[in-house]
Short mmCIF file of C-alpha atoms in Angstrom, two decimals:
data_model
loop_
_atom_site.label_atom_id
_atom_site.label_comp_id
_atom_site.label_asym_id
_atom_site.label_seq_id
_atom_site.Cartn_x
_atom_site.Cartn_y
_atom_site.Cartn_z
CA MET A 1 1.21 -11.49 -1.59
CA LYS A 2 -1.43 -9.10 -0.27
CA ASN A 3 0.05 -6.20 1.64
CA GLN A 4 2.78 -5.25 4.07
CA LYS A 5 2.46 -5.99 7.76
CA TYR A 6 4.65 -5.16 10.74
CA LEU A 7 5.08 -8.04 13.12
CA THR A 8 7.18 -7.09 16.10
CA VAL A 9 8.30 -9.56 18.69
CA GLY A 10 11.09 -9.44 21.16
CA ILE A 11 13.24 -12.35 22.13
CA ILE A 12 11.17 -15.42 22.98
CA GLY A 13 9.01 -14.98 26.00
CA PHE A 14 5.82 -12.98 25.72
CA VAL A 15 4.15 -12.73 22.34
CA ILE A 16 1.22 -10.46 21.58
CA ILE A 17 -1.11 -12.11 19.11
CA LEU A 18 -2.15 -10.53 15.83
CA PRO A 19 -5.16 -12.59 14.71
CA GLN A 20 -4.73 -14.76 11.62
CA LEU A 21 -1.21 -13.61 10.86
CA LEU A 22 0.83 -14.18 14.01
CA LYS A 23 -0.15 -17.11 16.18
CA ALA A 24 1.42 -19.30 18.82
CA GLN A 25 1.65 -22.71 17.13
CA PRO A 26 2.59 -26.13 18.48
CA LYS A 27 5.95 -27.07 17.05
CA LYS A 28 4.52 -29.99 15.08
CA GLN A 29 2.28 -27.60 13.14
CA LEU A 30 5.24 -25.85 11.56
CA ILE A 31 5.07 -28.33 8.70
CA ASN A 32 1.69 -26.87 7.69
CA LYS A 33 1.79 -25.17 4.32
CA GLY A 34 0.60 -21.74 5.48
CA VAL A 35 2.82 -21.49 8.56
CA VAL A 36 6.29 -19.93 8.68
CA CYS A 37 8.74 -19.86 11.58
CA ILE A 38 11.67 -17.43 11.58
CA SER A 39 13.67 -17.76 14.77
CA GLY A 40 17.20 -17.51 16.06
CA ILE A 41 19.69 -15.99 18.45
CA TYR A 42 21.22 -12.51 18.43
CA ASP A 43 24.32 -12.26 20.60
CA SER A 44 24.22 -8.48 21.13
CA ILE A 45 20.51 -7.93 21.67
CA GLY A 46 19.63 -6.10 24.87
CA GLU A 47 16.70 -6.63 27.20
CA ALA A 48 15.23 -3.27 26.17
CA ASP A 49 15.72 -3.87 22.43
CA THR A 50 13.10 -5.05 19.99
CA LEU A 51 13.18 -6.96 16.74
CA THR A 52 10.63 -6.10 14.09
CA LEU A 53 9.64 -8.30 11.19
CA THR A 54 8.07 -6.42 8.29
CA ILE A 55 6.53 -8.59 5.60
CA TRP A 56 5.30 -7.88 2.10
CA GLU A 57 2.77 -10.41 0.87
CA HIS A 58 2.31 -8.24 -2.19
CA THR A 59 4.54 -5.47 -3.53
CA VAL A 60 2.97 -2.84 -5.73
CA SER A 61 5.87 -0.41 -6.00
CA ASN A 62 9.40 -0.96 -4.76
CA LYS A 63 9.93 2.81 -4.55
CA ILE A 64 7.13 3.37 -2.03
CA ARG A 65 7.08 -0.05 -0.38
CA LYS A 66 6.83 1.44 3.12
CA PHE A 67 3.34 2.77 2.49
CA THR A 68 1.55 -0.56 2.95
CA SER A 69 2.19 -1.28 6.65
CA THR A 70 -0.86 -2.38 8.63
CA GLY A 71 0.20 -3.06 12.20
CA ARG A 72 2.90 -3.84 14.73
CA VAL A 73 3.17 -6.50 17.42
CA VAL A 74 5.70 -6.01 20.24
CA SER A 75 7.11 -8.34 22.88
CA VAL A 76 9.80 -8.10 25.55
CA VAL A 77 13.35 -9.38 25.04
CA LYS A 78 14.40 -12.56 26.80
CA ASN A 79 17.48 -14.80 26.65
CA LYS A 80 18.76 -13.26 23.40
CA ARG A 81 16.45 -15.48 21.37
CA PHE A 82 13.74 -14.42 18.95
CA ARG A 83 10.95 -16.21 17.18
CA PHE A 84 8.32 -15.15 14.65
CA LEU A 85 5.41 -17.43 13.83
CA LEU A 86 3.38 -16.42 10.80
CA ASP A 87 0.15 -18.08 9.72
CA SER A 88 -2.36 -17.86 6.85
CA LEU A 89 0.31 -17.35 4.18
CA GLU A 90 -0.37 -18.72 0.71
CA GLU A 91 2.39 -17.32 -1.51
CA PRO A 92 6.10 -16.43 -1.30
CA PHE A 93 6.66 -13.15 0.51
CA TYR A 94 9.46 -10.73 1.39
CA PHE A 95 10.56 -9.73 4.85
CA THR A 96 12.88 -7.23 6.52
CA LEU A 97 14.27 -7.84 10.01
CA THR A 98 14.85 -4.64 11.99
CA LYS A 99 16.47 -3.98 15.36
CA ILE A 100 15.11 -1.08 17.41
CA THR A 101 17.46 0.34 20.05
CA ASN A 102 16.56 3.55 21.90
CA ASN A 103 14.05 4.37 19.14
CA VAL A 104 16.76 4.00 16.48
CA GLN A 105 15.93 1.49 13.75
CA ILE A 106 18.63 -0.60 12.09
CA ASN A 107 17.66 -2.95 9.27
CA LEU A 108 19.55 -6.20 9.79
CA LEU A 109 18.19 -8.18 6.84
CA GLU A 110 16.35 -6.48 4.00
CA TYR A 111 13.84 -7.88 1.47
CA GLN A 112 14.55 -11.56 2.03
CA ILE A 113 12.34 -14.14 0.32
CA CYS A 114 10.39 -16.62 2.40
CA CYS A 115 7.80 -19.28 1.52
CA PRO A 116 4.88 -20.93 3.33
CA GLY A 117 6.24 -23.90 5.27
CA ASP A 118 9.70 -22.41 5.86
CA ASN A 119 11.32 -22.98 9.26
CA ILE A 120 14.43 -20.79 9.26
CA GLU A 121 16.96 -20.42 12.08
CA ILE A 122 19.12 -17.27 12.01
CA LYS A 123 22.25 -16.69 14.07
CA ILE A 124 23.34 -13.04 14.31
CA ILE A 125 26.75 -12.06 15.67
CA GLU A 126 27.51 -8.36 16.08
CA ALA A 127 31.11 -7.19 16.33
CA HIS A 128 30.18 -3.66 17.40
CA LYS A 129 27.38 -2.52 19.64
CA PHE A 130 25.95 0.09 17.30
CA PRO A 131 26.34 -0.83 13.62
CA GLN A 132 26.15 2.11 11.27
CA LYS A 133 25.01 0.26 8.18
CA SER A 134 22.19 -2.13 7.43
CA GLY A 135 22.05 -5.82 6.68
CA PHE A 136 24.52 -7.92 4.73
CA GLY A 137 26.46 -4.81 3.72
CA ASN A 138 27.42 -4.22 7.33
CA ASN A 139 30.76 -5.91 7.98
CA SER A 140 30.26 -5.61 11.75
CA ILE A 141 27.41 -8.15 11.64
CA THR A 142 27.62 -11.76 10.49
CA PHE A 143 24.72 -14.09 9.78
CA SER A 144 24.31 -17.82 9.47
CA PHE A 145 21.15 -19.57 8.27
CA ASN A 146 19.85 -23.08 8.77
CA GLY A 147 16.62 -24.99 8.47
CA LYS A 148 13.97 -25.48 5.83
CA GLY A 149 14.02 -22.62 3.31
CA SER A 150 17.35 -21.20 4.51
CA GLU A 151 19.03 -21.74 1.13
CA LYS A 152 17.26 -18.61 -0.18
CA LEU A 153 18.85 -16.45 2.51
CA LYS A 154 22.24 -18.10 2.01
CA CYS A 155 22.05 -17.33 -1.69
CA LEU A 156 21.08 -13.70 -1.08
CA GLN A 157 23.97 -13.36 1.37
CA ASP A 158 26.43 -14.72 -1.21
CA LEU A 159 25.04 -12.35 -3.83
CA ASN A 160 25.41 -9.38 -1.55
CA ASN A 161 28.93 -10.31 -0.48
CA ALA A 162 30.03 -10.66 -4.11
CA ASN A 163 28.55 -7.35 -5.23
CA GLU A 164 31.27 -5.11 -3.80
CA ILE A 165 34.07 -7.30 -5.16
CA LEU A 166 32.56 -7.47 -8.66
CA ASP A 167 32.00 -3.73 -8.74
CA LYS A 168 35.50 -2.94 -7.48
CA ASN A 169 37.07 -5.14 -10.16
CA TYR A 170 35.06 -3.43 -12.89
CA LEU A 171 35.93 0.06 -11.68
CA GLN A 172 39.62 -0.84 -11.72
CA GLN A 173 39.36 -2.16 -15.29
CA VAL A 174 37.61 0.84 -16.85
CA ASP A 175 39.36 3.62 -14.87
CA TYR A 176 36.26 5.81 -14.99
CA GLY A 177 37.96 8.34 -12.75
CA SER A 178 40.29 9.36 -15.56
CA VAL A 179 37.28 9.98 -17.84
CA ILE A 180 35.81 12.30 -15.22
CA ARG A 181 39.10 14.15 -14.77
CA LEU A 182 39.67 14.58 -18.51
CA ASN A 183 36.25 16.16 -18.87
CA ASN A 184 36.49 18.36 -15.77
CA GLY A 185 33.77 16.40 -14.03
CA VAL A 186 31.25 16.70 -16.89
CA VAL A 187 31.16 13.26 -18.52
CA PRO A 188 29.77 13.05 -22.09
CA ILE A 189 26.51 11.11 -22.22
CA ALA A 190 28.05 8.43 -24.47
CA ASP A 191 30.79 7.73 -21.91
CA SER A 192 28.31 7.80 -19.05
CA PHE A 193 25.97 5.38 -20.84
CA SER A 194 28.79 3.04 -21.84
CA PHE A 195 30.20 2.98 -18.31
CA SER A 196 26.82 2.41 -16.63
CA TYR A 197 25.74 -0.28 -19.08
CA GLY A 198 29.06 -2.10 -18.80
CA ARG A 199 28.86 -1.91 -15.03
CA MET A 200 25.38 -3.39 -15.05
CA GLU A 201 26.41 -6.21 -17.40
CA ASN A 202 29.47 -7.02 -15.32
CA LEU A 203 27.54 -7.17 -12.06
CA LEU A 204 24.71 -9.19 -13.57
CA SER A 205 27.07 -11.68 -15.18
CA GLY A 206 28.87 -12.36 -11.91
CA GLN A 207 25.71 -12.43 -9.80
CA LEU A 208 23.80 -14.74 -12.15
CA LYS A 209 26.66 -17.26 -11.93
CA ILE A 210 26.25 -17.30 -8.16
CA LEU A 211 22.48 -17.69 -8.42
CA GLU A 212 22.97 -20.53 -10.91
CA ARG A 213 24.91 -22.49 -8.27
CA TYR A 214 21.77 -22.51 -6.11
CA LYS A 215 19.39 -23.39 -8.96
CA TYR A 216 18.85 -27.00 -7.98
CA GLN A 217 18.51 -26.19 -4.27
CA LEU A 218 15.54 -23.91 -4.99
CA PRO A 219 12.01 -24.55 -6.25
CA ILE A 220 11.91 -23.47 -9.90
CA ASP A 221 9.40 -20.67 -9.25
CA ILE A 222 11.59 -19.26 -6.46
CA TYR A 223 14.67 -19.47 -8.66
CA GLN A 224 12.85 -17.49 -11.35
CA LEU A 225 11.59 -14.99 -8.76
CA MET A 226 15.09 -14.42 -7.37
CA LYS A 227 16.46 -14.07 -10.89
CA ALA A 228 13.75 -11.52 -11.76
CA ASP A 229 14.63 -9.61 -8.60
CA LEU A 230 18.33 -9.65 -9.42
CA VAL A 231 17.93 -8.50 -13.01
CA GLY A 232 15.20 -6.01 -12.12
CA LYS A 233 17.34 -4.42 -9.42
CA TYR A 234 20.34 -3.83 -11.68
CA VAL A 235 18.19 -2.56 -14.55
CA VAL A 236 16.53 -0.10 -12.14
CA ASN A 237 19.94 1.00 -10.83
CA PHE A 238 21.04 1.60 -14.42
CA PHE A 239 18.04 3.73 -15.35
CA VAL A 240 17.57 5.83 -12.21
CA PRO A 241 20.52 8.25 -12.69
CA PHE A 242 19.42 8.95 -16.26
CA LEU A 243 15.80 9.30 -15.18
CA ILE A 244 16.89 11.98 -12.70
CA LYS A 245 18.88 13.79 -15.37
CA PHE A 246 15.91 13.70 -17.75
CA ASN A 247 13.40 15.06 -15.27
CA TYR A 248 15.02 16.67 -12.24
CA PRO A 249 15.17 19.44 -11.44
CA PHE A 250 12.70 21.10 -13.79
CA PHE A 251 12.23 24.70 -12.73
CA ASN A 252 10.84 27.30 -15.11
CA GLY A 253 11.42 24.93 -18.02
CA LYS A 254 15.14 24.37 -17.36
CA SER A 255 16.71 20.92 -17.13
CA ILE A 256 20.12 19.76 -15.98
CA MET A 257 20.37 17.64 -19.15
CA SER A 258 20.73 19.32 -22.54
CA LYS A 259 18.47 18.52 -25.48
CA GLN A 260 21.44 17.02 -27.33
CA ASP A 261 22.28 14.83 -24.33
CA LYS A 262 18.74 13.48 -24.39
CA THR A 263 18.94 12.79 -28.11
CA ASP A 264 22.25 10.97 -27.69
CA PHE A 265 20.92 8.93 -24.78
CA VAL A 266 17.80 7.86 -26.67
CA LYS A 267 19.92 6.66 -29.62
CA LEU A 268 22.19 4.68 -27.31
CA PHE A 269 19.24 3.25 -25.41
CA GLN A 270 17.49 2.26 -28.65
CA SER A 271 20.53 0.21 -29.67
CA LYS A 272 20.29 -1.71 -26.40
CA VAL A 273 16.52 -2.31 -26.33
CA PRO A 274 16.85 -5.94 -27.57
CA SER A 275 19.36 -6.64 -24.79
CA PHE A 276 17.09 -5.13 -22.15
CA GLU A 277 14.15 -7.14 -23.46
CA LYS A 278 16.26 -10.29 -23.21
CA PHE A 279 17.29 -9.35 -19.65
CA LEU A 280 13.65 -8.87 -18.66
CA SER A 281 12.23 -12.10 -20.11
CA PHE A 282 10.65 -14.08 -17.25
CA PRO A 283 7.56 -16.19 -16.54
CA ILE A 284 4.54 -14.00 -15.83
CA LYS A 285 4.30 -15.19 -12.21
CA ALA A 286 7.84 -13.99 -11.47
CA GLN A 287 7.13 -10.70 -13.26
CA VAL A 288 4.11 -10.00 -11.08
CA GLN A 289 5.57 -11.18 -7.76
CA SER A 290 9.08 -9.73 -8.05
CA PHE A 291 10.06 -6.89 -5.75
CA TRP A 292 12.04 -5.13 -8.51
CA TYR A 293 10.79 -6.33 -11.89
CA ALA A 294 7.79 -4.00 -12.31
CA ASP A 295 9.93 -0.93 -11.60
CA ALA A 296 12.48 -2.02 -14.21
CA LEU A 297 9.76 -2.57 -16.81
CA LEU A 298 8.21 0.79 -15.96
CA TYR A 299 11.51 2.58 -16.59
CA MET A 300 12.01 0.65 -19.83
CA THR A 301 8.59 1.70 -21.08
CA TYR A 302 9.25 5.28 -20.04
CA PHE A 303 12.41 5.58 -22.13
CA GLU A 304 10.85 3.70 -25.04
CA GLY A 305 8.39 6.59 -25.14
CA TYR A 306 11.24 8.82 -26.31
CA ILE A 307 11.90 6.49 -29.24
CA VAL A 308 8.27 6.45 -30.38
CA PRO A 309 6.57 9.39 -28.62
CA ASP A 310 3.06 8.48 -29.78
CA LYS A 311 1.35 7.91 -26.42
CA SER A 312 1.55 8.94 -22.80
CA LEU A 313 3.27 6.50 -20.46
CA TYR A 314 -0.09 5.64 -18.89
CA ASP A 315 -1.57 4.77 -22.29
CA LYS A 316 1.49 2.71 -23.21
CA LEU A 317 1.18 0.66 -20.04
CA LYS A 318 -2.54 0.25 -20.62
CA THR A 319 -2.21 -0.96 -24.22
CA GLN A 320 1.13 -2.82 -24.25
CA TYR A 321 0.46 -5.12 -21.31
CA ASP A 322 -2.44 -7.17 -20.02
CA GLY A 323 -3.59 -9.23 -17.06
CA LEU A 324 -2.07 -8.93 -13.61
CA LEU A 325 1.16 -7.43 -14.93
CA ARG A 326 -0.74 -4.54 -16.50
CA GLU A 327 -2.68 -3.98 -13.30
CA ARG A 328 0.48 -3.90 -11.22
CA LEU A 329 2.30 -1.59 -13.65
CA ILE A 330 -0.66 0.80 -13.82
CA THR A 331 -1.02 0.85 -10.03
CA ASN A 332 2.73 1.33 -9.61
CA TYR A 333 2.75 4.22 -12.07
CA LEU A 334 -0.23 5.98 -10.49
CA LEU A 335 1.11 5.59 -6.95
CA ASN A 336 4.36 7.23 -7.99
CA ASN A 337 2.60 9.99 -9.92
CA ALA A 338 -0.34 10.71 -7.65
CA ASN A 339 0.50 14.40 -7.55
CA LYS A 340 0.51 15.02 -11.29
CA ARG A 341 -2.07 17.32 -12.86
CA ASP A 342 -4.21 14.58 -14.43
CA ALA A 343 -3.78 11.96 -11.69
CA ASP A 344 -7.42 11.87 -10.55
CA SER A 345 -8.79 11.24 -14.03
CA LEU A 346 -6.21 8.49 -14.66
CA VAL A 347 -7.01 6.76 -11.37
CA ASN A 348 -10.73 6.88 -12.18
CA ASP A 349 -9.99 5.35 -15.57
CA ALA A 350 -7.82 2.61 -14.06
CA LEU A 351 -10.58 1.67 -11.63
CA THR A 352 -12.74 0.68 -14.61
CA PHE A 353 -10.45 -2.20 -15.62
CA VAL A 354 -8.25 -3.06 -12.61
CA LYS A 355 -9.83 -6.13 -10.99
CA GLU A 356 -7.23 -7.64 -8.63
CA LYS A 357 -8.31 -6.72 -5.11
CA ILE A 358 -4.96 -5.41 -3.83
CA TYR A 359 -4.49 -3.13 -6.83
CA TYR A 360 -8.10 -1.94 -6.93
CA ASN A 361 -8.16 -1.15 -3.21
CA THR A 362 -4.81 0.64 -3.43
CA LEU A 363 -6.08 2.90 -6.21
CA ALA A 364 -9.44 3.52 -4.54
CA LYS A 365 -7.69 4.49 -1.31
CA LEU A 366 -5.28 6.73 -3.21
CA LEU A 367 -8.15 8.53 -4.91
CA LYS A 368 -10.02 9.01 -1.66
CA GLU A 369 -7.05 10.32 0.32
CA GLN A 370 -5.41 12.51 -2.31
CA GLN A 371 -8.37 14.20 -3.94
CA VAL A 372 -8.63 17.96 -3.66
CA GLY A 373 -11.16 18.71 -0.94
CA THR A 374 -10.18 15.69 1.18
CA GLU A 375 -9.58 16.37 4.87
CA ALA A 376 -5.81 16.67 5.38
CA TYR A 377 -4.15 14.41 7.93
CA ASN A 378 -4.13 16.18 11.31
CA PHE A 379 -0.52 15.55 12.28
CA THR A 380 1.08 16.09 15.68
CA LEU A 381 4.79 16.94 15.45
CA GLU A 382 7.50 18.64 17.49
CA ASP A 383 9.20 21.89 16.49
CA ASP A 384 12.84 22.85 17.07
CA LEU A 385 12.01 24.23 20.54
CA GLY A 386 10.20 21.08 21.63
CA LYS A 387 6.73 22.54 21.23
CA ILE A 388 3.99 20.22 19.97
CA VAL A 389 2.31 21.48 16.81
CA LYS A 390 -0.87 20.18 15.19
CA LEU A 391 -2.29 20.98 11.77
CA SER A 392 -5.61 21.83 13.42
CA ASP A 393 -3.84 24.70 15.24
CA PHE A 394 -4.00 26.64 11.98
CA ARG A 395 -7.66 26.17 11.09
CA GLY A 396 -8.85 29.34 9.35
CA LYS A 397 -5.48 29.91 7.66
CA VAL A 398 -3.93 28.70 4.43
CA VAL A 399 -1.11 26.25 5.22
CA PHE A 400 1.78 25.48 2.88
CA ILE A 401 3.88 22.43 3.83
CA ASP A 402 7.27 21.47 2.41
CA PHE A 403 8.73 18.00 3.11
CA TRP A 404 12.53 17.71 2.90
CA PHE A 405 15.65 16.10 4.38
CA THR A 406 19.22 17.23 5.07
CA GLY A 407 21.49 16.52 2.12
CA CYS A 408 18.69 16.66 -0.46
CA GLY A 409 20.07 18.67 -3.38
CA GLY A 410 16.64 19.16 -4.93
CA CYS A 411 15.29 20.38 -1.59
CA SER A 412 17.96 23.07 -1.27
CA TYR A 413 17.49 24.07 -4.91
CA TYR A 414 13.73 24.41 -4.41
CA PHE A 415 14.13 26.44 -1.24
CA LYS A 416 16.73 28.79 -2.72
CA ASN A 417 15.06 29.39 -6.07
CA VAL A 418 11.36 29.12 -5.26
CA LEU A 419 10.20 28.70 -1.68
CA SER A 420 12.34 31.36 0.04
CA LYS A 421 11.17 33.95 -2.49
CA VAL A 422 7.52 33.02 -2.02
CA GLU A 423 7.86 33.12 1.77
CA ASN A 424 9.20 36.65 1.44
CA ILE A 425 6.22 37.69 -0.69
CA PHE A 426 3.73 36.55 1.98
CA LYS A 427 5.83 37.34 5.07
CA ASN A 428 3.43 40.05 6.29
CA ASN A 429 0.27 38.02 5.71
CA PRO A 430 -0.84 36.43 9.02
CA ASN A 431 -3.34 34.21 7.20
CA ILE A 432 -0.65 32.32 5.26
CA VAL A 433 1.37 29.79 7.28
CA PHE A 434 4.56 28.13 6.03
CA ILE A 435 5.56 24.81 7.61
CA SER A 436 8.62 22.72 6.85
CA ILE A 437 8.68 19.03 7.83
CA SER A 438 11.96 17.12 7.82
CA VAL A 439 12.23 13.33 7.59
CA ASP A 440 15.80 13.29 8.92
CA SER A 441 16.81 10.19 10.86
CA ASN A 442 17.58 12.04 14.09
CA LYS A 443 17.11 15.41 15.74
CA GLU A 444 20.79 16.39 15.59
CA LYS A 445 20.91 15.95 11.83
CA TRP A 446 17.66 17.90 11.46
CA LEU A 447 18.98 20.79 13.56
CA ARG A 448 22.14 20.91 11.45
CA GLY A 449 19.94 21.17 8.39
CA LEU A 450 17.93 23.96 10.01
CA ASN A 451 21.01 25.91 11.03
CA SER A 452 22.48 25.68 7.53
CA GLN A 453 19.41 27.53 6.19
CA LEU A 454 19.84 25.62 2.93
CA TYR A 455 16.44 23.92 3.15
CA THR A 456 14.24 26.17 5.25
CA SER A 457 14.30 29.45 7.14
CA PRO A 458 14.02 30.20 10.88
CA SER A 459 10.99 32.42 10.19
CA VAL A 460 8.71 29.47 9.36
CA ILE A 461 7.39 26.65 11.55
CA ASN A 462 9.99 23.88 11.42
CA LEU A 463 8.95 20.34 12.38
CA TYR A 464 10.39 16.84 12.02
CA THR A 465 9.12 13.27 12.10
CA ALA A 466 10.77 12.35 15.42
CA ASN A 467 13.30 9.73 14.23
CA LYS A 468 10.60 7.86 12.28
CA GLU A 469 11.85 9.24 8.97
CA ALA A 470 9.61 8.22 6.06
CA GLU A 471 7.77 5.70 8.24
CA HIS A 472 5.90 8.41 10.12
CA PRO A 473 2.12 8.25 9.47
CA ILE A 474 2.14 11.73 7.92
CA ILE A 475 4.33 10.49 5.06
CA LYS A 476 1.93 7.69 4.23
CA GLN A 477 -1.23 9.74 4.75
CA MET A 478 -0.04 12.60 2.56
CA ASN A 479 1.49 10.29 -0.06
CA VAL A 480 4.96 11.82 0.08
CA ILE A 481 7.01 9.77 -2.38
CA GLY A 482 9.89 12.12 -3.14
CA TYR A 483 11.60 15.25 -1.89
CA PRO A 484 11.05 18.13 -1.91
CA HIS A 485 7.31 17.59 -1.68
CA PRO A 486 5.11 20.70 -1.35
CA LEU A 487 1.44 20.57 -0.31
CA LEU A 488 -1.17 23.31 0.04
CA ILE A 489 -4.03 23.10 2.56
CA ASP A 490 -6.99 25.46 2.62
CA ARG A 491 -8.51 27.37 5.54
CA ASN A 492 -10.82 24.47 6.37
CA GLY A 493 -7.99 21.97 6.77
CA LYS A 494 -8.62 20.30 3.41
CA ILE A 495 -6.22 19.55 0.59
CA PHE A 496 -6.37 22.48 -1.82
CA CYS A 497 -3.50 21.57 -4.15
CA ASN A 498 -1.03 18.69 -4.32
CA ASP A 499 -0.11 19.28 -7.96
CA GLN A 500 3.69 19.12 -7.98
CA GLY A 501 3.73 20.81 -11.35
CA GLN A 502 2.12 23.98 -10.04
CA LEU A 503 3.62 23.97 -6.55
CA LYS A 504 7.15 23.08 -7.58
CA ASP A 505 7.92 22.86 -11.28
CA ASP A 506 6.17 26.12 -12.25
CA GLY A 507 8.49 28.07 -10.00
CA VAL A 508 7.67 31.21 -8.02
CA ASP A 509 4.75 32.28 -10.20
CA GLY A 510 3.03 28.91 -9.99
CA LEU A 511 3.32 28.69 -6.22
CA VAL A 512 2.23 32.29 -5.62
CA SER A 513 -0.80 31.76 -7.86
CA ALA A 514 -1.83 28.61 -5.98
CA ILE A 515 -1.51 30.28 -2.56
CA LYS A 516 -3.56 33.29 -3.68
CA LYS A 517 -6.31 31.01 -4.98
CA ALA A 518 -6.35 29.10 -1.68
CA ALA A 519 -6.57 32.38 0.25
CA VAL A 520 -9.78 33.45 -1.49
CA SER A 521 -11.43 30.00 -1.58
CA LEU A 522 -14.37 29.29 0.70
#
């Protein structure tokens, strides 16, 4: 699995060729090992609609999976049928099928597994014209799968359908709502841990039984890969809420989780380490290829650092693992922490031992694009009045950019407690420009966010990514992996500071100091 590619075709008719990857093939060639055909019929597709197939031949980080797109192929819609022909594939890969209607993207199928040689027929029936949810979780859309390799999609559909039922049954059994009410909404960490762990175990137990029913319909390596995905996903979902409580928000040294809460969590986690290690025991190939596994292992290693705090997380990953798994974990970690204070030195160190081409190139590209002094991406975006704004419009001035979205609690906290105060300090300085960029899904939502004045102020330049959300090139080019995400650009249009510690975590003083330094730099 090498990288992510967008392959867009409409319903069968005219296909634009992407060399090596998407080719028109005689039907008899579909039995070739490296060729994949994904086709079908979609009853509610319109002539002006498009279907997009995004594939991941190699996943580095599930969290920032959208950053590896390389191209898009588009065709017109015809006769409600669609067909994707993919060539030069050597390993199992993941794909997402997306419908684009009036520039609105709806993911129909997400992160499905496919193998070289598959010939899958998909029938899509839509009960409502404009579904509001994506994929299997959308009750207004039904799918049926046939053909070689379709058992993987059938299994994933069964797993998804069972998830809500399993979760509902567990919630009814434990009556977690009463725990919340008894504690006035503040649940003790022991109760929170117990509930979350039990929930994960319950879901995994039920889901693994379903996967087991498909075991002998699947190649053994695909069965192990799907199992690694399943376990990895639920382990990640268990850790993420606690990870947020441990680290976010940190402003002026204050955390939303008390020191005692952290101590209690670490003790509880330590008691479950053997169980987590058992959960995460898979063949190395499945560990490396899995969409979710590396993230789960990364979180495990992170919290283990609180049990034995002898090394940094980077050093733990470097010394505890080896081979391709170490290279993927290191690359994953650095991609998700590219804006930390010591990121450049860590990337340079990783480049001395990372050998796999996809990981090495990812790190080299990250270092090149994110280094201080690198030319910042010259975006072109629309403001709230419809005016087109470019970064180059502000050459000669220091530019501060804040990325956010409506509903982001951390974004509103940052604006209220840090950014709004800093804007006020520099409000009379014409050489300091403040820009806010929203990744909201549509203009109406963005304007509601603007009008609320919870995330930005009307006195700054307010832009948005024109319905492209996090898939806009600016998000990839500026390595925005979380929100809020501040960035400081100097008078020459180059990155001056992307250190989230100084721009965000150090509060008003840290941000003011960075802006003043940028203002006097040459």
